């Protein structure tokens, strides 16, 4: 956060993710409210790398994330309690765009079998998964289905 605020004092974190393809290095994305440019920070093996992205190249449109939320290891533990396979492919902290905004972890395990996505509410720890298609829906239009107790 300090690096981002040195870049722009009004910088706010809008995205946090980890990916298997990036050796699970945490990636943070910040946005400046004044010029809407973005600043990416990645921690990989103890080294910080940063990149400033001008407004023209920045696809970030998210609102700032709150500073309090369920940690990723706790979210993974909740998903594992509901049957998620042990190997993590990718996880992203995201704010919903519904009328009552909610913050959740979208966790994708390394698996060939459904469910392919576990969503963990970052405030309550409630878990849902996307594990089936609804009639007439394409794969990228899947809807969450609550996990059984």
C-alpha positions as protocol buffer text, in pm:
chain_id: "A"
residue {
  index: 1
  type: UNK
  ca { x: 0 y: 0 z: 0 }
}
residue {
  index: 2
  type: UNK
  ca { x: 287 y: 237 z: 76 }
}
residue {
  index: 3
  type: UNK
  ca { x: 434 y: 190 z: -272 }
}
residue {
  index: 4
  type: UNK
  ca { x: 100 y: 268 z: -430 }
}
residue {
  index: 5
  type: UNK
  ca { x: 50 y: 576 z: -216 }
}
residue {
  index: 6
  type: UNK
  ca { x: 397 y: 701 z: -309 }
}
residue {
  index: 7
  type: UNK
  ca { x: 287 y: 664 z: -671 }
}
residue {
  index: 8
  type: UNK
  ca { x: -42 y: 849 z: -604 }
}
residue {
  index: 9
  type: UNK
  ca { x: -153 y: 955 z: -255 }
}
residue {
  index: 10
  type: UNK
  ca { x: -515 y: 874 z: -348 }
}
residue {
  index: 11
  type: UNK
  ca { x: -435 y: 518 z: -467 }
}
residue {
  index: 12
  type: UNK
  ca { x: -678 y: 246 z: -347 }
}
residue {
  index: 13
  type: UNK
  ca { x: -650 y: -132 z: -391 }
}
residue {
  index: 14
  type: UNK
  ca { x: -908 y: -259 z: -639 }
}
residue {
  index: 15
  type: UNK
  ca { x: -788 y: -615 z: -704 }
}
residue {
  index: 16
  type: UNK
  ca { x: -594 y: -891 z: -531 }
}
residue {
  index: 17
  type: UNK
  ca { x: -517 y: -1228 z: -690 }
}
residue {
  index: 18
  type: UNK
  ca { x: -285 y: -1527 z: -690 }
}
residue {
  index: 19
  type: UNK
  ca { x: -230 y: -1762 z: -982 }
}
residue {
  index: 20
  type: UNK
  ca { x: -59 y: -2097 z: -1021 }
}
residue {
  index: 21
  type: UNK
  ca { x: 94 y: -1976 z: -1350 }
}
residue {
  index: 22
  type: UNK
  ca { x: 267 y: -1696 z: -1158 }
}
residue {
  index: 23
  type: UNK
  ca { x: 399 y: -1929 z: -883 }
}
residue {
  index: 24
  type: UNK
  ca { x: 123 y: -1805 z: -651 }
}
residue {
  index: 25
  type: UNK
  ca { x: 287 y: -1463 z: -626 }
}
residue {
  index: 26
  type: UNK
  ca { x: 37 y: -1214 z: -482 }
}
residue {
  index: 27
  type: UNK
  ca { x: -65 y: -949 z: -734 }
}
residue {
  index: 28
  type: UNK
  ca { x: -221 y: -622 z: -620 }
}
residue {
  index: 29
  type: UNK
  ca { x: -383 y: -365 z: -845 }
}
residue {
  index: 30
  type: UNK
  ca { x: -434 y: -6 z: -731 }
}
residue {
  index: 31
  type: UNK
  ca { x: -628 y: 274 z: -897 }
}
residue {
  index: 32
  type: UNK
  ca { x: -586 y: 648 z: -860 }
}
residue {
  index: 33
  type: UNK
  ca { x: -908 y: 839 z: -815 }
}
residue {
  index: 34
  type: UNK
  ca { x: -757 y: 1156 z: -958 }
}
residue {
  index: 35
  type: UNK
  ca { x: -647 y: 1031 z: -1301 }
}
residue {
  index: 36
  type: UNK
  ca { x: -788 y: 673 z: -1298 }
}
residue {
  index: 37
  type: UNK
  ca { x: -450 y: 525 z: -1392 }
}
residue {
  index: 38
  type: UNK
  ca { x: -355 y: 193 z: -1236 }
}
residue {
  index: 39
  type: UNK
  ca { x: -50 y: 62 z: -1056 }
}
residue {
  index: 40
  type: UNK
  ca { x: 30 y: -310 z: -1035 }
}
residue {
  index: 41
  type: UNK
  ca { x: 247 y: -463 z: -764 }
}
residue {
  index: 42
  type: UNK
  ca { x: 361 y: -826 z: -757 }
}
residue {
  index: 43
  type: UNK
  ca { x: 560 y: -1000 z: -485 }
}
residue {
  index: 44
  type: UNK
  ca { x: 757 y: -1294 z: -620 }
}
residue {
  index: 45
  type: UNK
  ca { x: 1017 y: -1478 z: -412 }
}
residue {
  index: 46
  type: UNK
  ca { x: 1072 y: -1174 z: -192 }
}
residue {
  index: 47
  type: UNK
  ca { x: 1112 y: -934 z: -486 }
}
residue {
  index: 48
  type: UNK
  ca { x: 861 y: -658 z: -560 }
}
residue {
  index: 49
  type: UNK
  ca { x: 791 y: -567 z: -920 }
}
residue {
  index: 50
  type: UNK
  ca { x: 575 y: -270 z: -1011 }
}
residue {
  index: 51
  type: UNK
  ca { x: 415 y: -140 z: -1327 }
}
residue {
  index: 52
  type: UNK
  ca { x: 225 y: 182 z: -1391 }
}
residue {
  index: 53
  type: UNK
  ca { x: -50 y: 156 z: -1651 }
}
residue {
  index: 54
  type: UNK
  ca { x: -186 y: 470 z: -1809 }
}
residue {
  index: 55
  type: UNK
  ca { x: -561 y: 519 z: -1835 }
}
residue {
  index: 56
  type: UNK
  ca { x: -561 y: 416 z: -2201 }
}
residue {
  index: 57
  type: UNK
  ca { x: -414 y: 74 z: -2125 }
}
residue {
  index: 58
  type: UNK
  ca { x: -583 y: 17 z: -1792 }
}
residue {
  index: 59
  type: UNK
  ca { x: -887 y: -206 z: -1797 }
}
residue {
  index: 60
  type: UNK
  ca { x: -945 y: -163 z: -1424 }
}
residue {
  index: 61
  type: UNK
  ca { x: -1285 y: -27 z: -1341 }
}
residue {
  index: 62
  type: UNK
  ca { x: -1335 y: -167 z: -992 }
}
residue {
  index: 63
  type: UNK
  ca { x: -1417 y: 22 z: -677 }
}
residue {
  index: 64
  type: UNK
  ca { x: -1168 y: 24 z: -388 }
}
residue {
  index: 65
  type: UNK
  ca { x: -1164 y: -294 z: -180 }
}
residue {
  index: 66
  type: UNK
  ca { x: -1227 y: -260 z: 193 }
}
residue {
  index: 67
  type: UNK
  ca { x: -924 y: -312 z: 413 }
}
residue {
  index: 68
  type: UNK
  ca { x: -1094 y: -580 z: 626 }
}
residue {
  index: 69
  type: UNK
  ca { x: -1175 y: -915 z: 465 }
}
residue {
  index: 70
  type: UNK
  ca { x: -1130 y: -1288 z: 519 }
}
residue {
  index: 71
  type: UNK
  ca { x: -769 y: -1389 z: 444 }
}
residue {
  index: 72
  type: UNK
  ca { x: -712 y: -1619 z: 147 }
}
residue {
  index: 73
  type: UNK
  ca { x: -588 y: -1916 z: 358 }
}
residue {
  index: 74
  type: UNK
  ca { x: -908 y: -1897 z: 566 }
}
residue {
  index: 75
  type: UNK
  ca { x: -1121 y: -1875 z: 249 }
}
residue {
  index: 76
  type: UNK
  ca { x: -941 y: -2179 z: 103 }
}
residue {
  index: 77
  type: UNK
  ca { x: -1000 y: -2370 z: 427 }
}
residue {
  index: 78
  type: UNK
  ca { x: -1374 y: -2290 z: 406 }
}
residue {
  index: 79
  type: UNK
  ca { x: -1386 y: -2412 z: 43 }
}
residue {
  index: 80
  type: UNK
  ca { x: -1190 y: -2728 z: 132 }
}
residue {
  index: 81
  type: UNK
  ca { x: -1447 y: -2802 z: 405 }
}
residue {
  index: 82
  type: UNK
  ca { x: -1703 y: -2806 z: 122 }
}
residue {
  index: 83
  type: UNK
  ca { x: -1504 y: -3049 z: -92 }
}
residue {
  index: 84
  type: UNK
  ca { x: -1271 y: -2829 z: -294 }
}
residue {
  index: 85
  type: UNK
  ca { x: -965 y: -3021 z: -426 }
}
residue {
  index: 86
  type: UNK
  ca { x: -634 y: -2936 z: -254 }
}
residue {
  index: 87
  type: UNK
  ca { x: -442 y: -2773 z: -541 }
}
residue {
  index: 88
  type: UNK
  ca { x: -516 y: -2406 z: -607 }
}
residue {
  index: 89
  type: UNK
  ca { x: -518 y: -2283 z: -966 }
}
residue {
  index: 90
  type: UNK
  ca { x: -622 y: -1921 z: -910 }
}
residue {
  index: 91
  type: UNK
  ca { x: -795 y: -1700 z: -653 }
}
residue {
  index: 92
  type: UNK
  ca { x: -919 y: -1344 z: -680 }
}
residue {
  index: 93
  type: UNK
  ca { x: -1076 y: -1109 z: -429 }
}
residue {
  index: 94
  type: UNK
  ca { x: -1363 y: -934 z: -603 }
}
residue {
  index: 95
  type: UNK
  ca { x: -1645 y: -698 z: -523 }
}
residue {
  index: 96
  type: UNK
  ca { x: -1985 y: -783 z: -667 }
}
residue {
  index: 97
  type: UNK
  ca { x: -2169 y: -531 z: -876 }
}
residue {
  index: 98
  type: UNK
  ca { x: -2511 y: -600 z: -728 }
}
residue {
  index: 99
  type: UNK
  ca { x: -2732 y: -355 z: -540 }
}
residue {
  index: 100
  type: UNK
  ca { x: -2578 y: -459 z: -207 }
}
residue {
  index: 101
  type: UNK
  ca { x: -2208 y: -492 z: -286 }
}
residue {
  index: 102
  type: UNK
  ca { x: -2041 y: -797 z: -138 }
}
residue {
  index: 103
  type: UNK
  ca { x: -1678 y: -886 z: -130 }
}
residue {
  index: 104
  type: UNK
  ca { x: -1589 y: -1245 z: -211 }
}
residue {
  index: 105
  type: UNK
  ca { x: -1302 y: -1473 z: -299 }
}
residue {
  index: 106
  type: UNK
  ca { x: -1340 y: -1650 z: -634 }
}
residue {
  index: 107
  type: UNK
  ca { x: -1131 y: -1965 z: -589 }
}
residue {
  index: 108
  type: UNK
  ca { x: -1056 y: -2201 z: -877 }
}
residue {
  index: 109
  type: UNK
  ca { x: -901 y: -2537 z: -789 }
}
residue {
  index: 110
  type: UNK
  ca { x: -685 y: -2739 z: -1026 }
}
residue {
  index: 111
  type: UNK
  ca { x: -945 y: -2999 z: -1133 }
}
residue {
  index: 112
  type: UNK
  ca { x: -1104 y: -3169 z: -1431 }
}
residue {
  index: 113
  type: UNK
  ca { x: -1431 y: -3226 z: -1246 }
}
residue {
  index: 114
  type: UNK
  ca { x: -1697 y: -2978 z: -1135 }
}
residue {
  index: 115
  type: UNK
  ca { x: -1732 y: -2761 z: -944 }
}
residue {
  index: 116
  type: UNK
  ca { x: -1470 y: -2544 z: -1113 }
}
residue {
  index: 117
  type: UNK
  ca { x: -1526 y: -2235 z: -898 }
}
residue {
  index: 118
  type: UNK
  ca { x: -1585 y: -2184 z: -528 }
}
residue {
  index: 119
  type: UNK
  ca { x: -1704 y: -1845 z: -409 }
}
residue {
  index: 120
  type: UNK
  ca { x: -1637 y: -1757 z: -45 }
}
residue {
  index: 121
  type: UNK
  ca { x: -1802 y: -1449 z: 106 }
}
residue {
  index: 122
  type: UNK
  ca { x: -1508 y: -1245 z: 241 }
}
residue {
  index: 123
  type: UNK
  ca { x: -1719 y: -1113 z: 530 }
}
residue {
  index: 124
  type: UNK
  ca { x: -1912 y: -1421 z: 648 }
}
residue {
  index: 125
  type: UNK
  ca { x: -1712 y: -1714 z: 510 }
}
residue {
  index: 126
  type: UNK
  ca { x: -2024 y: -1860 z: 343 }
}
residue {
  index: 127
  type: UNK
  ca { x: -1933 y: -2083 z: 47 }
}
residue {
  index: 128
  type: UNK
  ca { x: -2111 y: -2136 z: -283 }
}
residue {
  index: 129
  type: UNK
  ca { x: -1991 y: -2307 z: -598 }
}
residue {
  index: 130
  type: UNK
  ca { x: -2057 y: -2297 z: -969 }
}
residue {
  index: 131
  type: UNK
  ca { x: -2101 y: -2658 z: -1063 }
}
residue {
  index: 132
  type: UNK
  ca { x: -2362 y: -2690 z: -1331 }
}
residue {
  index: 133
  type: UNK
  ca { x: -2512 y: -2529 z: -1636 }
}
residue {
  index: 134
  type: UNK
  ca { x: -2864 y: -2403 z: -1636 }
}
residue {
  index: 135
  type: UNK
  ca { x: -3067 y: -2479 z: -1950 }
}
residue {
  index: 136
  type: UNK
  ca { x: -2965 y: -2251 z: -2237 }
}
residue {
  index: 137
  type: UNK
  ca { x: -2664 y: -2098 z: -2063 }
}
residue {
  index: 138
  type: UNK
  ca { x: -2310 y: -2085 z: -2194 }
}
residue {
  index: 139
  type: UNK
  ca { x: -2012 y: -2186 z: -1973 }
}
residue {
  index: 140
  type: UNK
  ca { x: -1914 y: -1826 z: -1894 }
}
residue {
  index: 141
  type: UNK
  ca { x: -2271 y: -1747 z: -1785 }
}
residue {
  index: 142
  type: UNK
  ca { x: -2276 y: -2003 z: -1502 }
}
residue {
  index: 143
  type: UNK
  ca { x: -2458 y: -1911 z: -1185 }
}
residue {
  index: 144
  type: UNK
  ca { x: -2360 y: -2004 z: -829 }
}
residue {
  index: 145
  type: UNK
  ca { x: -2526 y: -2300 z: -663 }
}
residue {
  index: 146
  type: UNK
  ca { x: -2507 y: -2322 z: -283 }
}
residue {
  index: 147
  type: UNK
  ca { x: -2289 y: -2605 z: -161 }
}
residue {
  index: 148
  type: UNK
  ca { x: -2465 y: -2869 z: 49 }
}
residue {
  index: 149
  type: UNK
  ca { x: -2399 y: -2869 z: 422 }
}
